[in-house]
Tab-separated table of C-alpha atoms and ligand atoms in Angstrom:
chain	number	residue	atom	x	y	z
N	1	MET	CA	118.459	90.073	100.522
N	2	SER	CA	120.291	90.509	97.251
N	3	THR	CA	119.496	88.274	94.311
N	4	ALA	CA	122.957	86.699	94.613
N	5	ALA	CA	122.389	85.940	98.316
N	6	ASP	CA	118.991	84.383	97.573
N	7	PHE	CA	120.633	82.257	94.902
N	8	SER	CA	123.251	80.894	97.236
N	9	GLN	CA	120.708	80.301	99.993
N	10	TYR	CA	117.781	78.902	98.026
N	11	VAL	CA	118.687	77.781	94.495
N	12	LEU	CA	120.531	74.531	93.820
N	13	PRO	CA	123.982	75.503	92.606
N	14	THR	CA	123.798	73.547	89.317
N	15	TYR	CA	124.881	76.564	87.262
N	16	GLY	CA	127.989	78.707	87.481
N	17	ARG	CA	126.236	82.045	87.021
N	18	PHE	CA	127.701	85.311	85.782
N	19	PRO	CA	127.076	88.235	88.140
N	20	LEU	CA	124.374	89.757	85.964
N	21	VAL	CA	120.784	90.349	87.062
N	22	PRO	CA	118.621	90.745	83.941
N	23	VAL	CA	115.421	92.738	84.356
N	24	LYS	CA	114.257	93.797	80.903
N	25	GLY	CA	114.641	92.940	77.244
N	26	GLN	CA	113.739	94.603	73.972
N	27	GLY	CA	114.768	93.322	70.541
N	28	SER	CA	118.494	92.545	70.620
N	29	TRP	CA	118.992	94.338	73.936
N	30	LEU	CA	118.951	93.248	77.567
N	31	TRP	CA	119.078	95.490	80.655
N	32	ASP	CA	120.406	94.564	84.088
N	33	ASP	CA	119.261	95.785	87.505
N	34	GLN	CA	121.875	98.544	87.420
N	35	GLY	CA	120.364	99.983	84.253
N	36	LYS	CA	123.280	98.783	82.119
N	37	ARG	CA	122.331	97.798	78.583
N	38	TYR	CA	123.800	94.775	76.789
N	39	LEU	CA	123.671	93.674	73.199
N	40	ASP	CA	122.270	90.183	73.688
N	41	PHE	CA	124.027	87.605	71.506
N	42	CYS	CA	123.221	84.906	74.059
N	43	THR	CA	119.423	85.197	73.621
N	44	GLY	CA	118.835	82.732	76.437
N	45	ILE	CA	121.009	80.291	74.453
N	46	ALA	CA	119.427	80.545	71.007
N	47	VAL	CA	115.928	80.814	72.449
N	48	CYS	CA	114.815	84.410	71.807
N	49	SER	CA	114.945	83.873	68.060
N	50	ILE	CA	112.928	86.984	67.160
N	51	GLY	CA	114.473	89.130	69.902
N	52	HIS	CA	113.121	90.017	73.306
N	53	CYS	CA	109.456	90.878	73.694
N	54	HIS	CA	108.617	91.000	69.981
N	55	PRO	CA	105.126	92.536	69.772
N	56	ALA	CA	103.804	89.662	67.622
N	57	LEU	CA	104.850	87.210	70.341
N	58	THR	CA	103.738	89.206	73.371
N	59	THR	CA	100.381	89.932	71.713
N	60	ALA	CA	99.850	86.264	70.835
N	61	ILE	CA	100.676	85.221	74.404
N	62	ARG	CA	98.456	87.907	75.949
N	63	ASP	CA	95.501	87.141	73.668
N	64	GLN	CA	95.750	83.398	74.208
N	65	ALA	CA	96.270	83.778	77.965
N	66	GLU	CA	93.052	85.768	78.130
N	67	THR	CA	91.187	83.108	76.139
N	68	LEU	CA	92.458	79.657	77.165
N	69	MET	CA	95.865	78.814	78.583
N	70	HIS	CA	95.695	75.134	79.201
N	71	CYS	CA	93.465	72.167	78.606
N	72	SER	CA	94.275	68.522	78.356
N	73	ASN	CA	95.679	66.502	75.496
N	74	LEU	CA	92.503	64.492	76.020
N	75	TYR	CA	90.977	67.139	73.701
N	76	GLN	CA	91.613	68.397	70.161
N	77	ILE	CA	93.577	71.585	70.800
N	78	PRO	CA	93.215	73.734	67.654
N	79	GLN	CA	96.469	75.692	68.182
N	80	GLN	CA	98.347	72.382	68.471
N	81	ALA	CA	96.843	71.092	65.225
N	82	GLU	CA	97.726	74.326	63.432
N	83	LEU	CA	101.279	74.368	64.780
N	84	ALA	CA	101.809	70.730	63.796
N	85	ARG	CA	100.554	71.460	60.275
N	86	THR	CA	102.778	74.544	60.018
N	87	ILE	CA	105.857	72.620	61.152
N	88	VAL	CA	105.252	69.688	58.816
N	89	GLU	CA	104.088	71.611	55.735
N	90	ASP	CA	106.137	74.800	55.897
N	91	HIS	CA	109.315	73.810	57.731
N	92	VAL	CA	110.048	70.059	57.530
N	93	LYS	CA	108.290	69.636	54.165
N	94	LEU	CA	108.254	65.849	54.512
N	95	PRO	CA	105.206	63.780	55.514
N	96	GLY	CA	105.272	63.013	59.214
N	97	LYS	CA	103.734	63.708	62.598
N	98	VAL	CA	104.696	65.860	65.543
N	99	PHE	CA	104.572	65.464	69.325
N	100	PHE	CA	104.832	68.499	71.601
N	101	SER	CA	106.980	68.566	74.735
N	102	ASN	CA	108.200	71.395	76.943
N	103	SER	CA	111.934	71.187	76.317
N	104	GLY	CA	114.642	69.836	74.074
N	105	ALA	CA	115.658	67.041	76.430
N	106	GLU	CA	112.104	65.725	76.482
N	107	ALA	CA	111.941	65.941	72.689
N	108	ASN	CA	115.077	63.776	72.479
N	109	ASP	CA	113.614	61.329	74.980
N	110	GLY	CA	110.708	61.023	72.551
N	111	LEU	CA	113.082	60.169	69.704
N	112	ILE	CA	114.823	57.599	71.906
N	113	LYS	CA	111.467	56.033	72.811
N	114	THR	CA	110.540	55.912	69.114
N	115	ALA	CA	113.844	54.134	68.413
N	116	ARG	CA	113.044	51.582	71.107
N	117	ARG	CA	109.612	50.958	69.568
N	118	PHE	CA	111.162	50.558	66.154
N	119	GLY	CA	113.674	48.101	67.657
N	120	HIS	CA	110.782	45.981	68.871
N	121	ALA	CA	108.817	46.310	65.623
N	122	ARG	CA	111.832	45.330	63.555
N	123	ALA	CA	113.804	43.061	65.846
N	124	GLN	CA	117.008	41.129	65.244
N	125	THR	CA	116.751	37.798	63.384
N	126	SER	CA	117.089	36.102	66.795
N	127	GLY	CA	113.840	37.797	67.784
N	128	GLU	CA	115.609	40.029	70.332
N	129	ALA	CA	114.653	43.674	70.152
N	130	ARG	CA	117.229	46.180	68.891
N	131	TYR	CA	117.834	49.157	71.148
N	132	GLU	CA	121.242	50.750	70.702
N	133	VAL	CA	121.379	54.386	69.579
N	134	ILE	CA	124.685	55.723	68.248
N	135	THR	CA	125.551	59.296	69.267
N	136	PHE	CA	128.703	61.373	68.895
N	137	THR	CA	131.502	62.942	70.888
N	138	GLN	CA	130.920	66.575	71.952
N	139	SER	CA	127.207	66.089	71.412
N	140	PHE	CA	124.649	67.629	73.715
N	141	HIS	CA	121.143	66.212	73.903
N	142	GLY	CA	119.901	67.349	77.317
N	143	ARG	CA	119.787	66.505	81.014
N	144	THR	CA	117.016	63.956	81.516
N	145	LEU	CA	118.168	60.414	82.225
N	146	GLY	CA	117.604	59.474	78.580
N	147	SER	CA	119.007	62.547	76.854
N	148	MET	CA	121.938	62.698	79.296
N	149	ALA	CA	122.869	59.112	78.450
N	150	ALA	CA	122.616	60.050	74.759
N	151	THR	CA	125.042	62.930	75.340
N	152	ALA	CA	128.568	61.676	74.665
N	153	GLN	CA	130.340	63.888	77.207
N	154	LYS	CA	131.925	62.513	80.371
N	155	LYS	CA	131.423	65.716	82.351
N	156	ILE	CA	127.637	65.477	81.849
N	157	HIS	CA	127.570	61.884	83.193
N	158	GLU	CA	129.832	62.381	86.189
N	159	GLY	CA	128.423	60.790	89.322
N	160	PHE	CA	125.127	59.766	87.742
N	161	ASP	CA	125.905	56.216	86.739
N	162	PRO	CA	124.503	53.705	86.128
N	163	LEU	CA	123.342	55.522	83.010
N	164	LEU	CA	120.397	54.429	80.902
N	165	PRO	CA	121.871	51.638	78.792
N	166	GLY	CA	121.622	51.479	75.034
N	167	PHE	CA	123.973	54.146	73.721
N	168	ARG	CA	127.223	53.857	71.864
N	169	TYR	CA	129.468	56.872	71.333
N	170	CYS	CA	131.409	57.548	68.163
N	171	PRO	CA	133.784	60.296	67.092
N	172	PHE	CA	131.903	63.061	65.232
N	173	ASN	CA	132.473	63.334	61.477
N	174	ASP	CA	134.204	59.940	61.343
N	175	LEU	CA	132.241	57.746	58.979
N	176	SER	CA	134.408	54.633	59.257
N	177	ALA	CA	134.159	54.729	63.061
N	178	LEU	CA	130.386	54.987	62.684
N	179	GLU	CA	130.280	52.029	60.347
N	180	ALA	CA	132.441	49.998	62.736
N	181	ALA	CA	130.173	50.858	65.674
N	182	ILE	CA	127.052	49.379	64.101
N	183	SER	CA	126.107	46.068	65.733
N	184	PRO	CA	123.097	43.720	65.463
N	185	SER	CA	121.453	45.618	68.349
N	186	THR	CA	121.888	49.069	66.751
N	187	VAL	CA	118.588	50.723	65.929
N	188	ALA	CA	119.259	54.435	65.365
N	189	ILE	CA	121.780	57.206	64.773
N	190	LEU	CA	121.207	60.539	66.538
N	191	LEU	CA	123.260	63.569	65.568
N	192	GLU	CA	123.283	67.352	65.647
N	193	PRO	CA	123.799	68.682	62.086
N	194	VAL	CA	125.564	71.585	63.815
N	195	GLN	CA	126.768	70.826	67.334
N	196	GLY	CA	126.086	73.819	69.568
N	197	GLU	CA	127.186	73.200	73.160
N	198	GLY	CA	130.070	70.976	72.027
N	199	GLY	CA	131.940	73.838	70.350
N	200	VAL	CA	129.995	74.750	67.177
N	201	ASN	CA	131.048	71.808	65.024
N	202	VAL	CA	129.389	71.449	61.634
N	203	ALA	CA	128.720	67.930	60.381
N	204	ASP	CA	130.373	67.271	57.023
N	205	ALA	CA	127.940	66.687	54.172
N	206	SER	CA	129.771	63.433	53.425
N	207	PHE	CA	129.329	62.350	57.040
N	208	ILE	CA	125.567	62.948	57.063
N	209	ARG	CA	125.186	61.356	53.644
N	210	GLY	CA	127.276	58.391	54.765
N	211	ALA	CA	125.247	58.066	57.976
N	212	ALA	CA	122.040	58.106	55.910
N	213	ALA	CA	123.402	55.390	53.609
N	214	LEU	CA	124.441	53.246	56.588
N	215	ALA	CA	121.017	53.772	58.160
N	216	LYS	CA	119.383	52.531	54.991
N	217	LYS	CA	121.721	49.556	54.667
N	218	HIS	CA	121.295	48.415	58.290
N	219	ASP	CA	117.616	49.366	58.729
N	220	LEU	CA	118.414	52.085	61.295
N	221	LEU	CA	116.566	55.295	62.031
N	222	LEU	CA	118.345	58.554	61.295
N	223	PHE	CA	117.527	61.279	63.806
N	224	PHE	CA	118.586	64.926	63.798
N	225	ASP	CA	118.721	66.902	67.033
N	226	GLU	CA	117.886	70.419	65.821
N	227	VAL	CA	117.023	71.738	69.267
N	228	GLN	CA	119.527	74.573	68.883
N	229	ALA	CA	120.082	74.687	65.119
N	230	GLY	CA	116.525	74.386	63.813
N	231	PHE	CA	113.909	76.885	62.645
N	232	SER	CA	116.182	79.126	60.589
N	233	ARG	CA	118.991	79.573	63.117
N	234	CYS	CA	121.225	78.094	60.396
N	235	GLY	CA	119.637	80.018	57.540
N	236	HIS	CA	117.366	77.205	56.392
N	237	ALA	CA	114.160	76.176	58.106
N	238	MET	CA	115.938	72.937	58.972
N	239	ALA	CA	119.666	72.994	59.707
N	240	TRP	CA	120.528	69.777	57.882
N	241	ARG	CA	119.212	71.355	54.660
N	242	ALA	CA	122.024	73.897	54.872
N	243	ILE	CA	124.423	70.943	54.609
N	244	CYS	CA	122.801	68.199	52.517
N	245	PRO	CA	119.246	69.172	51.541
N	246	GLU	CA	118.336	65.904	49.840
N	247	ILE	CA	118.574	63.791	53.014
N	248	GLU	CA	115.279	62.609	54.517
N	249	PRO	CA	115.596	61.880	58.237
N	250	ASP	CA	113.266	59.613	60.225
N	251	GLY	CA	112.960	61.908	63.211
N	252	ILE	CA	113.847	65.442	64.310
N	253	SER	CA	113.802	67.171	67.696
N	254	TRP	CA	113.452	70.898	68.413
N	255	ALA	CA	112.984	73.343	71.263
N	256	LYS	CA	114.898	76.575	72.022
N	257	GLY	CA	114.138	79.021	69.180
N	258	MET	CA	110.722	77.604	68.280
N	259	GLY	CA	109.089	79.264	71.277
N	260	GLY	CA	111.026	82.528	71.204
N	261	GLY	CA	111.223	82.358	75.019
N	262	PHE	CA	108.041	80.487	75.764
N	263	PRO	CA	108.903	76.908	76.838
N	264	ILE	CA	108.024	74.426	74.121
N	265	GLY	CA	109.775	71.519	72.438
N	266	SER	CA	108.746	69.024	69.851
N	267	PHE	CA	109.740	65.994	67.839
N	268	TRP	CA	108.699	64.868	64.396
N	269	ILE	CA	108.512	61.292	63.140
N	270	SER	CA	108.338	60.393	59.468
N	271	ASP	CA	105.254	58.788	57.931
N	272	ARG	CA	107.445	56.522	55.810
N	273	LEU	CA	106.393	52.885	55.721
N	274	ILE	CA	108.558	50.474	57.712
N	275	ASP	CA	106.803	47.446	56.226
N	276	ASP	CA	103.802	46.751	54.020
N	277	ASN	CA	101.213	48.419	56.172
N	278	ARG	CA	102.860	50.362	58.993
N	279	ALA	CA	104.124	53.919	59.008
N	280	LEU	CA	107.049	54.670	61.315
N	281	SER	CA	104.945	57.394	62.966
N	282	SER	CA	102.232	54.847	63.812
N	283	LEU	CA	104.563	53.129	66.311
N	284	MET	CA	103.934	55.962	68.779
N	285	ASN	CA	100.317	54.934	69.172
N	286	PRO	CA	97.720	55.900	71.821
N	287	GLY	CA	99.114	55.418	75.308
N	288	SER	CA	102.759	55.182	74.220
N	289	HIS	CA	103.789	58.705	75.217
N	290	GLY	CA	102.423	61.822	76.817
N	291	SER	CA	102.953	65.170	78.503
N	292	THR	CA	100.439	67.060	80.608
N	293	TYR	CA	101.656	70.504	79.521
N	294	GLY	CA	102.988	69.567	76.094
N	295	GLY	CA	101.291	71.389	73.239
N	296	ASN	CA	98.903	73.425	75.359
N	297	PRO	CA	97.061	76.318	73.662
N	298	LEU	CA	99.326	79.005	75.164
N	299	ALA	CA	102.630	77.368	74.178
N	300	CYS	CA	101.355	76.580	70.683
N	301	ALA	CA	99.993	80.096	70.138
N	302	ALA	CA	103.393	81.485	71.149
N	303	SER	CA	105.274	79.145	68.828
N	304	LEU	CA	102.898	79.849	65.939
N	305	ALA	CA	103.579	83.566	66.356
N	306	VAL	CA	107.342	82.977	66.350
N	307	LEU	CA	107.311	80.710	63.298
N	308	ASN	CA	105.042	83.175	61.514
N	309	VAL	CA	107.504	86.030	62.082
N	310	ILE	CA	110.423	83.832	60.986
N	311	SER	CA	108.594	82.921	57.751
N	312	THR	CA	107.001	86.231	56.837
N	313	GLU	CA	110.127	88.276	57.572
N	314	ASN	CA	112.288	85.675	55.838
N	315	LEU	CA	114.645	85.573	58.806
N	316	GLY	CA	116.498	82.492	57.519
N	317	ASN	CA	117.642	84.523	54.559
N	318	HIS	CA	118.583	87.397	56.859
N	319	ALA	CA	120.595	84.985	59.036
N	320	MET	CA	122.605	83.889	55.993
N	321	LYS	CA	123.245	87.510	54.974
N	322	MET	CA	124.410	88.296	58.488
N	323	GLU	CA	126.718	85.285	58.449
N	324	ALA	CA	128.273	86.475	55.198
N	325	PHE	CA	128.723	89.955	56.706
N	326	ILE	CA	130.420	88.539	59.823
N	327	ARG	CA	132.718	86.331	57.754
N	328	ASP	CA	133.706	89.292	55.562
N	329	GLU	CA	134.515	91.427	58.605
N	330	PHE	CA	136.335	88.602	60.399
N	331	ALA	CA	138.483	87.956	57.315
N	332	LYS	CA	139.819	91.544	57.628
N	333	TRP	CA	140.939	91.106	61.241
N	334	ASN	CA	144.407	90.331	62.433
N	335	THR	CA	143.499	88.755	65.773
N	336	PRO	CA	145.635	85.680	66.508
N	337	VAL	CA	143.517	84.923	69.618
N	338	LEU	CA	140.634	84.009	67.328
N	339	THR	CA	141.812	81.119	65.230
N	340	GLU	CA	138.693	80.230	63.295
N	341	LEU	CA	135.043	81.114	62.733
N	342	ARG	CA	132.838	78.021	62.649
N	343	GLY	CA	129.141	77.416	62.172
N	344	ILE	CA	126.282	78.208	59.829
N	345	GLY	CA	123.892	81.149	59.728
N	346	LEU	CA	123.645	82.673	63.192
N	347	LEU	CA	124.928	79.665	65.101
N	348	LEU	CA	128.550	80.776	65.056
N	349	GLY	CA	131.604	80.021	67.140
N	350	PHE	CA	134.910	81.860	67.299
N	351	ALA	CA	137.610	79.331	68.230
N	352	ILE	CA	140.186	80.677	70.669
N	353	ASP	CA	143.899	80.068	71.030
N	354	SER	CA	143.794	79.586	74.822
N	355	SER	CA	147.553	80.120	75.145
N	356	LEU	CA	147.002	83.786	74.226
N	357	VAL	CA	144.288	84.343	76.846
N	358	PRO	CA	145.404	85.427	80.348
N	359	ALA	CA	144.736	82.480	82.672
N	360	VAL	CA	142.086	82.995	85.357
N	361	GLU	CA	141.829	80.427	88.159
N	362	GLY	CA	138.850	78.127	87.638
N	363	LYS	CA	137.783	79.685	84.318
N	364	THR	CA	138.112	78.432	80.773
N	365	ALA	CA	139.534	80.729	78.100
N	366	ALA	CA	136.018	81.050	76.657
N	367	GLN	CA	134.639	82.127	80.050
N	368	VAL	CA	137.422	84.707	80.413
N	369	ILE	CA	136.583	86.259	77.049
N	370	VAL	CA	132.822	86.076	77.572
N	371	THR	CA	133.261	87.897	80.915
N	372	LYS	CA	135.317	90.623	79.250
N	373	LEU	CA	132.732	90.970	76.468
N	374	MET	CA	130.062	91.349	79.127
N	375	ASP	CA	132.023	94.186	80.729
N	376	GLN	CA	132.021	95.840	77.313
N	377	GLY	CA	128.251	95.395	76.952
N	378	LEU	CA	128.028	92.275	74.785
N	379	LEU	CA	126.525	88.958	75.901
N	380	ALA	CA	127.968	85.876	74.187
N	381	VAL	CA	128.102	82.229	75.279
N	382	PRO	CA	130.968	79.783	75.765
N	383	ALA	CA	130.696	76.568	73.717
N	384	GLY	CA	133.148	74.191	75.342
N	385	PRO	CA	136.395	75.507	76.872
N	386	ASP	CA	137.770	77.388	73.879
N	387	VAL	CA	134.945	78.644	71.691
N	388	VAL	CA	132.926	81.848	72.065
N	389	ARG	CA	129.479	81.487	70.555
N	390	PHE	CA	127.388	84.193	68.897
N	391	LEU	CA	123.643	83.459	68.993
N	392	PRO	CA	122.013	86.794	68.141
N	393	PRO	CA	118.306	87.099	67.436
N	394	LEU	CA	117.557	86.092	63.845
N	395	ASN	CA	116.295	89.637	63.195
N	396	VAL	CA	119.452	91.336	64.490
N	397	SER	CA	120.184	94.507	62.527
N	398	ARG	CA	123.375	95.210	60.623
N	399	GLU	CA	124.104	98.125	63.000
N	400	GLU	CA	123.798	95.833	66.015
N	401	MET	CA	125.996	93.238	64.343
N	402	THR	CA	128.597	95.891	63.551
N	403	LYS	CA	128.585	97.006	67.177
N	404	ALA	CA	128.975	93.436	68.458
N	405	LEU	CA	131.887	92.826	66.098
N	406	ASP	CA	133.507	96.096	67.209
N	407	ILE	CA	133.244	94.992	70.847
N	408	LEU	CA	134.677	91.539	70.085
N	409	HIS	CA	137.505	93.014	68.032
N	410	TYR	CA	138.358	95.560	70.712
N	411	THR	CA	138.151	92.994	73.509
N	412	VAL	CA	140.429	90.382	71.966
N	413	ASN	CA	142.925	93.132	71.194
N	414	HIS	CA	142.887	94.262	74.845
N	415	LEU	CA	143.161	91.018	76.774
W	1	PLP	C1	119.815	72.848	74.555
W	1	PLP	C2	119.890	71.573	73.809
W	1	PLP	C3	119.186	70.431	74.233
W	1	PLP	C4	118.411	70.391	75.524
W	1	PLP	O1	117.327	71.256	75.504
W	1	PLP	P1	116.584	71.635	76.889
W	1	PLP	O2	115.430	72.474	76.447
W	1	PLP	O3	117.585	72.364	77.723
W	1	PLP	O4	116.166	70.371	77.527
W	1	PLP	C5	119.233	69.315	73.435
W	1	PLP	N1	119.927	69.307	72.284
W	1	PLP	C6	120.610	70.370	71.845
W	1	PLP	C7	121.332	70.308	70.544
W	1	PLP	C8	120.624	71.542	72.598
W	1	PLP	O5	121.332	72.598	72.179
C-alpha cells in the first residue's frame, strides 16, 4: 500500500495534506520519498527552531533516552527543575513558575484554568466567581475543548457546540472594543503578541499597553500565547518584548519551537502578589493540575538542548538580521501579487492579492502559491486564505534565505 492509500484507509481525515512524503531532514532541508530536496521554511510549523536533526538535540535525546526517559511527576525530575529555571531566569526574566505540558493547546488550557482559579480567589462583589476570558478575532489557541473555545474563529468551532462557556471575542488591535467588552465577570485577557495561524498579524504596542492598563484597572490577568512566537522566533526571547518590552504579563504559554521537534509545551504564571499573602502562582496548588507525560526527563532534556543552542548561538539576533535582509530584498521587488510583508523576526507573512492568483477549485490563494513553491523546492505555510508564511529555522543561513527568496520571487512572477 502507498502512504497516501494508508492515509485514506486508516487515518482520520482531519488534515488536508499536501502530496509530500517526508523521510529525512538535515538543517534547513527536508527530503521526500522520491529523493527530492526541499528548503524547509515550514519547519513543522515553527517547531524545528534549530533545524532538523541538530547534533546538540539528537545527542541530548539519545543520551537521555539511554539514561531515563520517563518517571512520574510524583518525583523531583532534575531536568524539569533545570528547564524551569532556565525559562524563568534566562528567557522570561520575571519571577514566576512553570508547568510542563505536551502541546500548546494544553498550555493554554492551563492558563484558562489559572484564570478560573483567579476568578474564584478574587470574585465579584456579589460573591460570584469571575470566569470570562477575552480573546481576539483571527486568534488561534489550539484544538482542545478549552483552547478551541478560546480561539475566536468560526471555522474552528463548526459542529462542536455547545462550546466551553466563558469566552468573549473582540476585534484584534481594537482597544475601545476591548474596553467595551469588559464585564463584571471578566477575569482575563488572552492574546498572541504576533498572531500566527490567523494571518501573521502583529499586535500594536498601543494595543498591548492599553490591554495591560485595562487589566490593571479591572483586576484582570494578562496572558500571552507565545506558542508560535516565543523563544526567539521573533528575535527576542519573548515575542512581546519585541513590541513593548516593559509590559509584565501574568501568564505565558509556549510549545512549538521550545522542543525543536520533541513534543513539549509549557505555561508560566507570575509570582506577583494578588493580595497581602498570596502569589498568583500559588493558586495552582497541589492537586489542581497535572499531566502524566508533562515535563518528563526526555522532553526536558530535549528542550534544554534547544534553548541552549538558541542562547549560545544568539539565534534571536540572527533572526532579526535575517528579517532585515528579507525586508531589504522584498523592498526591491516589483511583485504586485505580494502586497505586504508582515511579522517580526522569522515569523513572517507575505500577504497576497488573491485576485492576481489563478483560481483553483477548493484551494485558497495561499494554498495555490504554497503548492507552486513546493514544486520549486520550497516549503512554506499558508496563514489564513491569503497569506504565505515563512517559518525557517532560526539558524537558517543567508545563502538558504537567498535561495528561498529567489524561489518565491520566481514563483509569483510565473503564476
Ligand atoms: C500551534 C498553536 C497553538 C496550539 O499548539 P498545539 O501544540 O498544536 O496544541 C496554540 N497557540 C498558538 C499561537 C499556536 O500557533
